[in-house]
Short mmCIF file of C-alpha atoms (C1' of nucleotides) in Angstrom, two decimals:
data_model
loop_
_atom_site.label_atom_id
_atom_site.label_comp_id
_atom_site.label_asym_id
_atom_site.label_seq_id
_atom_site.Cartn_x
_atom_site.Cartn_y
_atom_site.Cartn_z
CA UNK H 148 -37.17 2.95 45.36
CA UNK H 149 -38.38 0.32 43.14
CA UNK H 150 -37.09 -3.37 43.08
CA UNK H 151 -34.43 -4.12 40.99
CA UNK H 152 -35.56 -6.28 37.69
CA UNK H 153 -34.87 -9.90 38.05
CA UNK H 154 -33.70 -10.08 34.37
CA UNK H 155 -32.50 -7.58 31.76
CA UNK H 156 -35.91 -6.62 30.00
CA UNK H 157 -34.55 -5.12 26.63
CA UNK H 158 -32.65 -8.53 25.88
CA UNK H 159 -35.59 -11.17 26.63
CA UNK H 160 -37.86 -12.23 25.01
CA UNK H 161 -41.91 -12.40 25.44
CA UNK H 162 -45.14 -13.55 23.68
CA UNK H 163 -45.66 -17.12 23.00
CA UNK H 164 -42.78 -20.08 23.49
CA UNK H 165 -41.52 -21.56 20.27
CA UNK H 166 -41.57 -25.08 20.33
CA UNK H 167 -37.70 -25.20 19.92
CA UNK H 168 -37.55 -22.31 23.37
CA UNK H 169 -39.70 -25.35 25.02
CA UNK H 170 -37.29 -28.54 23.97
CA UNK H 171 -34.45 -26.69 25.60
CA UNK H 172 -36.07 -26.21 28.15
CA UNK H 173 -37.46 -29.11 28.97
CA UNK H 174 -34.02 -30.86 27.88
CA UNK H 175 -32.30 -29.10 30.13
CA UNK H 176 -34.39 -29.59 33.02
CA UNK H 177 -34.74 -33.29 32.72
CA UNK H 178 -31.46 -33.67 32.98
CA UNK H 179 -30.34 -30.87 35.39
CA UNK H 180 -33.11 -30.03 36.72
CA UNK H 181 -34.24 -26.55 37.75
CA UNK H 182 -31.07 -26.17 40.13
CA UNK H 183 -32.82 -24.06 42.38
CA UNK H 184 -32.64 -20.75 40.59
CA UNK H 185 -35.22 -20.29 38.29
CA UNK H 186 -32.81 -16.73 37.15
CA UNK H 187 -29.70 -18.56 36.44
CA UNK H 188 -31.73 -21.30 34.33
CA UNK H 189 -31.71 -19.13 30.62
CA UNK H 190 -27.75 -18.94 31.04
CA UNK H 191 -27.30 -22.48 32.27
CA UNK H 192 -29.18 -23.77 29.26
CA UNK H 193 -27.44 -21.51 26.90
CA UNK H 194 -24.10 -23.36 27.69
CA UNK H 195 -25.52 -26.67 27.83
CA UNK H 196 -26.59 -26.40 24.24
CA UNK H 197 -23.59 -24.56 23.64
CA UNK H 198 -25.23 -22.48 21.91
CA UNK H 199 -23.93 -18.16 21.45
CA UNK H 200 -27.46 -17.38 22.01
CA UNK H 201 -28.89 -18.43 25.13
CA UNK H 202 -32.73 -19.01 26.05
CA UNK H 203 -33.91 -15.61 26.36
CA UNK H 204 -36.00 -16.16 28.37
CA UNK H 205 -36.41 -14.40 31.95
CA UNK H 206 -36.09 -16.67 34.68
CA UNK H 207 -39.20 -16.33 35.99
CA UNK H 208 -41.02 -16.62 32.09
CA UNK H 209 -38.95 -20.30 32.40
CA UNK H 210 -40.00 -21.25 35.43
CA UNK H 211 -43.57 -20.62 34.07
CA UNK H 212 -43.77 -22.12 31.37
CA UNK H 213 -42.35 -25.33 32.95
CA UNK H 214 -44.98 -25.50 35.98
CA UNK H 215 -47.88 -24.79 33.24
CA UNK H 216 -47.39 -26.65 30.88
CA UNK H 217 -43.95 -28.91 30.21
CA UNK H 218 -43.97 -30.28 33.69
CA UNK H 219 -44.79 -34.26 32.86
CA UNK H 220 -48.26 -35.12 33.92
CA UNK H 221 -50.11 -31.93 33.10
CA UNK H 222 -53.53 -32.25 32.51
CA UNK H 223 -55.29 -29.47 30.23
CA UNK H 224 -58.91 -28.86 29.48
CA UNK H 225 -61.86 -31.30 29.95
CA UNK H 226 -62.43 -30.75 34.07
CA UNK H 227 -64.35 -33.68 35.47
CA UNK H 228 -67.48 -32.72 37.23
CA UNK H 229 -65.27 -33.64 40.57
CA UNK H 230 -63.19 -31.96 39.41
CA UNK H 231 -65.90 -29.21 39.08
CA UNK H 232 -67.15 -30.06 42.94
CA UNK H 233 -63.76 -30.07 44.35
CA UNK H 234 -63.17 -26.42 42.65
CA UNK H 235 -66.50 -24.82 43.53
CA UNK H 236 -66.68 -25.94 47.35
CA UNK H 237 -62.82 -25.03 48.20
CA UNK H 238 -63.52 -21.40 46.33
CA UNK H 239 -66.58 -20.83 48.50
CA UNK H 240 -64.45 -21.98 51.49
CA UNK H 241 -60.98 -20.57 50.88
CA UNK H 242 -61.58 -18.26 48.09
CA UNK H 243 -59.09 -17.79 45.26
CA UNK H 244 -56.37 -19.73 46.48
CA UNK H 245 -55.44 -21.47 43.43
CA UNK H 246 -52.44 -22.95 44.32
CA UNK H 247 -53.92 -24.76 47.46
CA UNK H 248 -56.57 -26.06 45.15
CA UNK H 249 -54.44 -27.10 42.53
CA UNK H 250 -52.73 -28.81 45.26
CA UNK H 251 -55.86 -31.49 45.62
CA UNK H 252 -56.05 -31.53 42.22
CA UNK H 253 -53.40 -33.73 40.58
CA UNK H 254 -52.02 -32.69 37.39
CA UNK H 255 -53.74 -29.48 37.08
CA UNK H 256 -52.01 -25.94 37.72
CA UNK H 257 -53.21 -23.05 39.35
CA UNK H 258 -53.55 -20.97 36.47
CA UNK H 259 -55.57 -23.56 34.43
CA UNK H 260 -58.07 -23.86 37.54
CA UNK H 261 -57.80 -20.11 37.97
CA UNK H 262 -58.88 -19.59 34.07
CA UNK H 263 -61.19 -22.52 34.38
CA UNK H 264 -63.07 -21.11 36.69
CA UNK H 265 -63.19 -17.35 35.52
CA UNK H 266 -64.13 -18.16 32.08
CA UNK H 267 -66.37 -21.06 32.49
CA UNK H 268 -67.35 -22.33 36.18
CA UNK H 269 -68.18 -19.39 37.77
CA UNK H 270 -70.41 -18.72 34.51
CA UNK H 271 -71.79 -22.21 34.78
CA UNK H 272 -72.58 -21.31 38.56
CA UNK H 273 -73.53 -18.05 38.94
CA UNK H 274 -75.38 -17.88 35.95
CA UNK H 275 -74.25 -15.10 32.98
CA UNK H 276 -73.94 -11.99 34.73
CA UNK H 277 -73.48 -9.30 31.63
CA UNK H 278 -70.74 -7.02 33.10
CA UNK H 279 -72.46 -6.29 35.97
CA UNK H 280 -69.64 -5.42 37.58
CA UNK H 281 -68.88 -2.41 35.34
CA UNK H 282 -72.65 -1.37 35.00
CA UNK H 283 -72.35 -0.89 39.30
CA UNK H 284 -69.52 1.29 39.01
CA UNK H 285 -70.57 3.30 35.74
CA UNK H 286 -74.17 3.77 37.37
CA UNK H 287 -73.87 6.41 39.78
CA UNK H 288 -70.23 7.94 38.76
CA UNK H 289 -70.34 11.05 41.03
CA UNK H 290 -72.62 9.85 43.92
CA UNK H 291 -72.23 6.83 46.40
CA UNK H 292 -71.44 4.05 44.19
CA UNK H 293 -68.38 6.04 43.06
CA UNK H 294 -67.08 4.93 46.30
CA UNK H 295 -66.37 1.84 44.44
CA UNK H 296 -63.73 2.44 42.31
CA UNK H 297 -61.60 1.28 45.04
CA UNK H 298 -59.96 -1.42 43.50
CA UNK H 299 -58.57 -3.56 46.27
CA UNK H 300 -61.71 -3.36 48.95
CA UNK H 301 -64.29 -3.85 45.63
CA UNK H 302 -62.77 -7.00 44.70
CA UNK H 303 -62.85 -8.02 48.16
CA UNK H 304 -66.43 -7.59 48.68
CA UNK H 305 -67.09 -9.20 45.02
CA UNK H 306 -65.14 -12.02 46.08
CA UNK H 307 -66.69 -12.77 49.63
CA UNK H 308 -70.34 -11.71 47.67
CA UNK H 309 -69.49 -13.85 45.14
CA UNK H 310 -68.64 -16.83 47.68
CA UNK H 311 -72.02 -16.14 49.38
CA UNK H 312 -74.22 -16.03 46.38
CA UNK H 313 -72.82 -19.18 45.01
CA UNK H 314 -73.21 -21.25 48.35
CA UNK H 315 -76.56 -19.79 48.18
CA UNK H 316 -77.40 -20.92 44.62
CA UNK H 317 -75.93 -24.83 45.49
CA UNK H 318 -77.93 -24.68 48.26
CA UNK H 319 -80.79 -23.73 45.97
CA UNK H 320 -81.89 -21.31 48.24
CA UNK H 321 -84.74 -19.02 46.72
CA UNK H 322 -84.69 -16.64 49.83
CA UNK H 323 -81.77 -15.00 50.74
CA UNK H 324 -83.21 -14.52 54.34
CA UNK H 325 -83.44 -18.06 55.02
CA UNK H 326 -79.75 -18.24 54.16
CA UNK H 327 -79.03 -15.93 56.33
CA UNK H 328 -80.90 -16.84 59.40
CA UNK H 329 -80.40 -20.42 59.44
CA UNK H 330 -76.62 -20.92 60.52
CA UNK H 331 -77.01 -24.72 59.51
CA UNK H 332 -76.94 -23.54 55.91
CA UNK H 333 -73.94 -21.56 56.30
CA UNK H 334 -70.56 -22.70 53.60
CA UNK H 335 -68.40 -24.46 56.11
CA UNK H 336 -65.02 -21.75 56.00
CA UNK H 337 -61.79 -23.30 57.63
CA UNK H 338 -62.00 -26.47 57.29
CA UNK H 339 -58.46 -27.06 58.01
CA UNK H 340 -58.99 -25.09 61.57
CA UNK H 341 -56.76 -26.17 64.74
CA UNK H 342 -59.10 -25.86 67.27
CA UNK H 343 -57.10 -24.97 70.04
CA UNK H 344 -55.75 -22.27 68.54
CA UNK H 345 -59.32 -20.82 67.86
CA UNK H 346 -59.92 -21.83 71.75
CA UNK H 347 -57.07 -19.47 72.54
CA UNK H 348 -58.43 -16.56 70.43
CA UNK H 349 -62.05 -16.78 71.75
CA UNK H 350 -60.31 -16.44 75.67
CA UNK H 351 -58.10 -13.38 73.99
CA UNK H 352 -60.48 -11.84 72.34
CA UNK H 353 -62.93 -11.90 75.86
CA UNK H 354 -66.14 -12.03 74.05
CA UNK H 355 -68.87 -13.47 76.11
CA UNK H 356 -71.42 -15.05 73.39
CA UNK H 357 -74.02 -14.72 75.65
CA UNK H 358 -74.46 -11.19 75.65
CA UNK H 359 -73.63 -11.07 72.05
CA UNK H 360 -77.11 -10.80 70.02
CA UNK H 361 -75.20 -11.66 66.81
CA UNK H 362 -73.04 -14.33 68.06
CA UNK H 363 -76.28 -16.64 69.10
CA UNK H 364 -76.76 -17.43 65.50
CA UNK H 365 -73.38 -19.17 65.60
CA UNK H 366 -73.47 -22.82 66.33
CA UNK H 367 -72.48 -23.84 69.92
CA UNK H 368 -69.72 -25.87 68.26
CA UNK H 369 -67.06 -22.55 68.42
CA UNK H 370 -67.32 -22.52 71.78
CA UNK H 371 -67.63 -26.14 73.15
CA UNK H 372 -64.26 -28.18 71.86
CA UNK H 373 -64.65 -31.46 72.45
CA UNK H 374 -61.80 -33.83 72.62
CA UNK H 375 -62.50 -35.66 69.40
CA UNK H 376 -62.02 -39.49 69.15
CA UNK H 377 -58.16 -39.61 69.28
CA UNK H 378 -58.03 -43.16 67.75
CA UNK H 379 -59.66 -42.25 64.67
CA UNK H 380 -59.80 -38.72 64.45
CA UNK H 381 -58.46 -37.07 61.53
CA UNK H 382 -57.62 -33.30 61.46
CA UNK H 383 -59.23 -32.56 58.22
CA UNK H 384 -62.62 -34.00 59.33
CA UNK H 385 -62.89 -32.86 62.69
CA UNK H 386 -62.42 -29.31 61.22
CA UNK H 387 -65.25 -30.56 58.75
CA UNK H 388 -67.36 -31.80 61.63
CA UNK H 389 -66.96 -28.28 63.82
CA UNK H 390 -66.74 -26.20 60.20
CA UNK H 391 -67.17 -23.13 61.94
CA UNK H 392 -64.41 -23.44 64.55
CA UNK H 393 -62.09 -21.33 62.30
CA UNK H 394 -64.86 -19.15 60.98
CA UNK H 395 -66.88 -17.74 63.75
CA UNK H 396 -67.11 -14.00 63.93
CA UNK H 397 -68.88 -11.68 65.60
CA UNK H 398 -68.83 -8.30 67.44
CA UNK H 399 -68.05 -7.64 70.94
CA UNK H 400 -68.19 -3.72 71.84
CA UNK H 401 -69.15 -3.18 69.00
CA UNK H 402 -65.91 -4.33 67.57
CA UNK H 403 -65.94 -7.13 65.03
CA UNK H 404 -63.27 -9.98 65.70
CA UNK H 405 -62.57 -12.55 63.22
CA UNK H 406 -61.22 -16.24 64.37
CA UNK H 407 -59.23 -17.81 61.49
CA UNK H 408 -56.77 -20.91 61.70
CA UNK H 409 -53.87 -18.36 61.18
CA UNK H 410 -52.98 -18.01 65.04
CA UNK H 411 -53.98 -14.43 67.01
CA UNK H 412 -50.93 -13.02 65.65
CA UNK H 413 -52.52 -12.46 62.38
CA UNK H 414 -55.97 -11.72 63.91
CA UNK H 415 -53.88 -8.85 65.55
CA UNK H 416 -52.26 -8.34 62.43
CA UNK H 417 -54.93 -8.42 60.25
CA UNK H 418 -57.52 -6.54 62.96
CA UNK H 419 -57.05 -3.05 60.99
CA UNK H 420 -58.17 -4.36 57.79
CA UNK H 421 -60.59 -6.79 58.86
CA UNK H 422 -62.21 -3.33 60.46
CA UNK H 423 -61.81 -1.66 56.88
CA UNK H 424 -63.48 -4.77 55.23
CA UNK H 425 -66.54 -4.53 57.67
CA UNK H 426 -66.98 -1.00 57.55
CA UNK H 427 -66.78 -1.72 53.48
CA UNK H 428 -68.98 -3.66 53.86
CA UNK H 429 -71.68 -2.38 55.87
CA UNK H 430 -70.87 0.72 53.09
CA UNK H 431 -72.29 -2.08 50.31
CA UNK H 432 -74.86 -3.25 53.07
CA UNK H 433 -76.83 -0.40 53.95
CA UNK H 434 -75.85 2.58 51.53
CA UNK H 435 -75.06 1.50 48.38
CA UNK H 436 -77.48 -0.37 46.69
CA UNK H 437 -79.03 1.88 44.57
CA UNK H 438 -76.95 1.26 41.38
CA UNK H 439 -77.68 -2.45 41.35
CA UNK H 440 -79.56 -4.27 38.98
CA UNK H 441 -81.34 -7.22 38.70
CA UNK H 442 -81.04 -9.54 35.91
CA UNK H 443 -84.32 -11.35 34.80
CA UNK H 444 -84.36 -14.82 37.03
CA UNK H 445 -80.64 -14.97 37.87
CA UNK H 446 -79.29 -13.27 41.45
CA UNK H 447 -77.52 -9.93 40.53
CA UNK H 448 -74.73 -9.31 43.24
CA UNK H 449 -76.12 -7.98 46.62
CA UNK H 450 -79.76 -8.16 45.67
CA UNK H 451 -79.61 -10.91 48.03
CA UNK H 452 -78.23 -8.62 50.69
CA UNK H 453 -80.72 -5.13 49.70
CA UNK H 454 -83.79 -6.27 50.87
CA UNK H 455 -82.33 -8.28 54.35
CA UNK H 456 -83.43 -6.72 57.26
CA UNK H 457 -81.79 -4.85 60.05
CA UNK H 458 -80.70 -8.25 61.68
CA UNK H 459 -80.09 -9.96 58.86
CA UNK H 460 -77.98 -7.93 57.50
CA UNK H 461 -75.24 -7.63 60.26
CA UNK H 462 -75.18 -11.60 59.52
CA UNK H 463 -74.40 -10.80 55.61
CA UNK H 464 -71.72 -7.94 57.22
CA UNK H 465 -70.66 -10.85 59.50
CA UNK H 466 -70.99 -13.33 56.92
CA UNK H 467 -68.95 -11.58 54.10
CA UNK H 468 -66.23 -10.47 55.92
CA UNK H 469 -63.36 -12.08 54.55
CA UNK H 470 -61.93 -13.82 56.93
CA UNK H 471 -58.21 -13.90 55.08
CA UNK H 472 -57.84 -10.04 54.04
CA UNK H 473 -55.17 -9.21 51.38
CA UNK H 474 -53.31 -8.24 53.96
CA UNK H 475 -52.84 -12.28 54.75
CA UNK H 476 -51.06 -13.30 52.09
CA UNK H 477 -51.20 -16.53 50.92
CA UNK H 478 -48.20 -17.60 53.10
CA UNK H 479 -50.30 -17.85 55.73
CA UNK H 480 -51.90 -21.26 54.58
CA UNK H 481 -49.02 -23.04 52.96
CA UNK H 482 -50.24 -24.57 50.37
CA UNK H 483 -50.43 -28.26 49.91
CA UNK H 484 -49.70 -29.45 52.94
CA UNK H 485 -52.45 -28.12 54.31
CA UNK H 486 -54.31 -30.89 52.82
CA UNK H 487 -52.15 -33.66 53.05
CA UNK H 488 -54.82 -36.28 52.56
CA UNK H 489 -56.81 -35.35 49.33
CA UNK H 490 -59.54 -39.19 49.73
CA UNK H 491 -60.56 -37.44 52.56
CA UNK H 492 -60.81 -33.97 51.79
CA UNK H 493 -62.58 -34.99 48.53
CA UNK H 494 -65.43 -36.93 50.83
CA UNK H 495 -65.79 -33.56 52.11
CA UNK H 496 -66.32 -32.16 49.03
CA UNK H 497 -68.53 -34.83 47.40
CA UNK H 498 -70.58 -34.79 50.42
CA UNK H 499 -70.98 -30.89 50.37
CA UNK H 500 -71.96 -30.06 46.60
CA UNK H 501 -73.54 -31.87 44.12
CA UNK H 502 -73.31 -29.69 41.14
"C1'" DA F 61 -70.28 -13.01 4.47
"C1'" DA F 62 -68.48 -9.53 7.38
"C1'" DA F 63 -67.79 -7.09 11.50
"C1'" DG F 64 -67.94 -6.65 16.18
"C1'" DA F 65 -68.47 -8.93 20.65
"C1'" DA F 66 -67.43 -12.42 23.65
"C1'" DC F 67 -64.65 -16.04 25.08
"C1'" DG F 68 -60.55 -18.82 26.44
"C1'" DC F 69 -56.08 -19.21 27.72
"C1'" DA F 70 -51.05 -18.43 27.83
"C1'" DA F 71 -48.15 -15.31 29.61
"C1'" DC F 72 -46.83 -11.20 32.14
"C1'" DC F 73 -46.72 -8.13 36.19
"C1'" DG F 74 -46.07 -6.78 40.70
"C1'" DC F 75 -46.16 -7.71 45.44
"C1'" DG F 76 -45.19 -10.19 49.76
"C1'" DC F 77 -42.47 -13.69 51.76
"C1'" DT F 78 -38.24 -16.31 52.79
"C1'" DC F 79 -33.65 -16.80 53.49
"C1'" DA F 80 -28.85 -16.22 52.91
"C1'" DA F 81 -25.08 -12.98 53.03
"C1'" DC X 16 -30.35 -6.39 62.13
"C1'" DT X 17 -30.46 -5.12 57.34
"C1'" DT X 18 -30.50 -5.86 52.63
"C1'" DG X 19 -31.42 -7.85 48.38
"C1'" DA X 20 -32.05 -11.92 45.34
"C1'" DG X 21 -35.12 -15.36 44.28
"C1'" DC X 22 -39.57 -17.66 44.71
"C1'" DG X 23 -44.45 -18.19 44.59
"C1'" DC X 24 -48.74 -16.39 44.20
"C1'" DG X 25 -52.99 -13.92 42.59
"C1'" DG X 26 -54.50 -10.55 39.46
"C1'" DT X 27 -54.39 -8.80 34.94
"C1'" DT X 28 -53.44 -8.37 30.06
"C1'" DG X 29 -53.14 -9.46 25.23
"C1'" DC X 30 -54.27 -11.97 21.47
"C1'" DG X 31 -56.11 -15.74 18.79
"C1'" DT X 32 -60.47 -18.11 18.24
"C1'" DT X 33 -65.36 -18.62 18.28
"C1'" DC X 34 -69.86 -16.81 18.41
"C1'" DT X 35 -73.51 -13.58 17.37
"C1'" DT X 36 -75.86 -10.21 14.84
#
DNA sequence: AAAGAACGCAACCGCGCTCAA
DNA sequence: CTTGAGCGCGGTTGCGTTCTT
């Protein structure tokens, strides 16, 4: 049984806004305001302009087209290389959670950073990839690589590959191996971490470091929480300080646990599919290569991953598991207030990347 | 100059979450 | 407790514009 349509389809309309759709909206809603029902907001208008024909618009096409572009204060185009920074390191630490980076950057939406950087940053980053993407999946249609046209656990991978490549590139690291062993050069993930909750996830999930091979590439910092300096510590930073509190990951039994600021309910929750990712993964990792190609100077997808060895390449496994599955759903970080001081988030930011 | 490819961006779609009834 | 309406989000699409051959 499918969900009921918020709005009659066959009497609204679509395409482009007219510029006289926009002044009634934008009348209406700066001096009503949105009223809390984005639904009800085409009618309402429609008999504050007393007009027959109301805005019709769906509710949800309204409440659009206010947050992207007739909300005051919108910025559009011309990103500031901060702006670029600030993008670029919360992608490689949170991934595409637009909203929570629109939420540090003032005046800019989600879907302008989310265009901005699929049309121009990554390119500007990564380097022009021609449709490499496609040329994986079209290589090897009927063997291994066909595997691939799995749409939700390919994107996954891309995304967490993508992540690693471009923390690799800013790092200007010519050899994927000495990414990959050197845990200092790791992206810092979770920032935002609580660390007792991680604390309370390492004793749950009983994993004894020491006998994890794995696990002694992590920094000691996951496992030794020190009281920070109460008079002047600051959440954000401390998280920044002990970056891998929320990210550390390893495998105990030969079952691979992910800590993540969300609380062990969602670790539970999200154990299933975290599994899936790895096994994904490991899939990309040590079987299914063979349809890649390199590109000249620039880093095709996994080629930094193909020629890791054995050891190395359970870090990559480790590495690229995404530690917020789509299984999380963005709900789980709240947006903006997860970042309630954007100064200091930003000298994270400027500190980490100069682009 | 023309045609096709690539790009950029506004808008749509569908899903998960929240919350009130 | 269940249900459904509304919200918010990320992914995707469609189309106009620009670039390349």
């Amino acid at each position: 049984m499918g969900r009921a349509p918020c709005c009659d389809k066959a009497n609204v309309k679509k395409g482009p806004w007219s510029t006289e759709e926009d002044a009634k909206l934008k009348a209406y809603i700066e001096k009503y305001g949105t009223g809390n029902n984005w639904i009800a907001l085409p009618q309402k208008i429609g008999r504050y302009i007393f007009s027959l024909s109301w805005l019709k618009r769906c509710g949800k096409s309204c409440r659009l087209r206010w947050l992207n572009y007739l909300r005051p204060n919108i910025k559009h185009g011309g990103f500031s290389e901060e702006e670029d920074n600030i993008i670029c390191s919360l992608y490689i630490s949170i991934g595409s959670r637009w909203s929570i980076i629109a939420a540090q950057l003032p005046g800019r939406t989600d879907n302008d950073i989310k265009n901005y950087w699929n049309t121009r940053l990554k390119k500007k980053l990564l380097g022009r990839r021609k449709d490499s993407h496609s040329c994986r999946l079209n290589h090897d249609p009927n063997g291994v690589n066909a595997v691939h046209d799995n749409s939700n656990s390919h994107t996954l991978s891309n995304s967490a590959i993508e992540r690693m490549q471009l923390h690799m590139q800013l790092q200007n690291l010519q050899d994927p191996l000495s990414f990959f062993n050197n845990p200092a050069l790791w992206p810092k993930l979770h920032p935002f971490s609580e660390r007792n909750m991680i604390q309370q996830q390492v004793t749950n999930t009983q994993i004894e470091p020491s006998h994890n091979e794995g696990f002694n590439q992590l920094p000691n910092a996951s496992f030794e929480f020190q009281p920070s300096n109460s008079e002047n510590s600051n959440p954000i930073q401390d998280g920044l300080v002990n970056s891998f509190d929320g990210f550390s990951s390893s495998k105990s039994s030969g079952i691979p646990y992910n800590i993540c600021s969300n609380g062990i309910e969602q670790f539970n929750t999200n154990f299933q599919s975290q599994s899936s990712l790895q096994a994904e993964l490991s899939n990309l990792v040590y079987n299914k290569t063979s349809g890649l190609v390199s590109n000249g100077n620039e880093m095709t997808e996994f080629d930094c991953i193909k020629e890791m060895g054995q050891s190395t390449k359970e870090s990559a496994v480790w590495w690229a598991n995404d530690f917020d599955t789509k299984s999380s759903t963005s709900n789980s970080w709240d947006s903006a207030y997860v970042l309630p001081n954007e100064g200091m988030f930003q000298d994270y930011v400027l500190a980490g990347y100069n682009m």
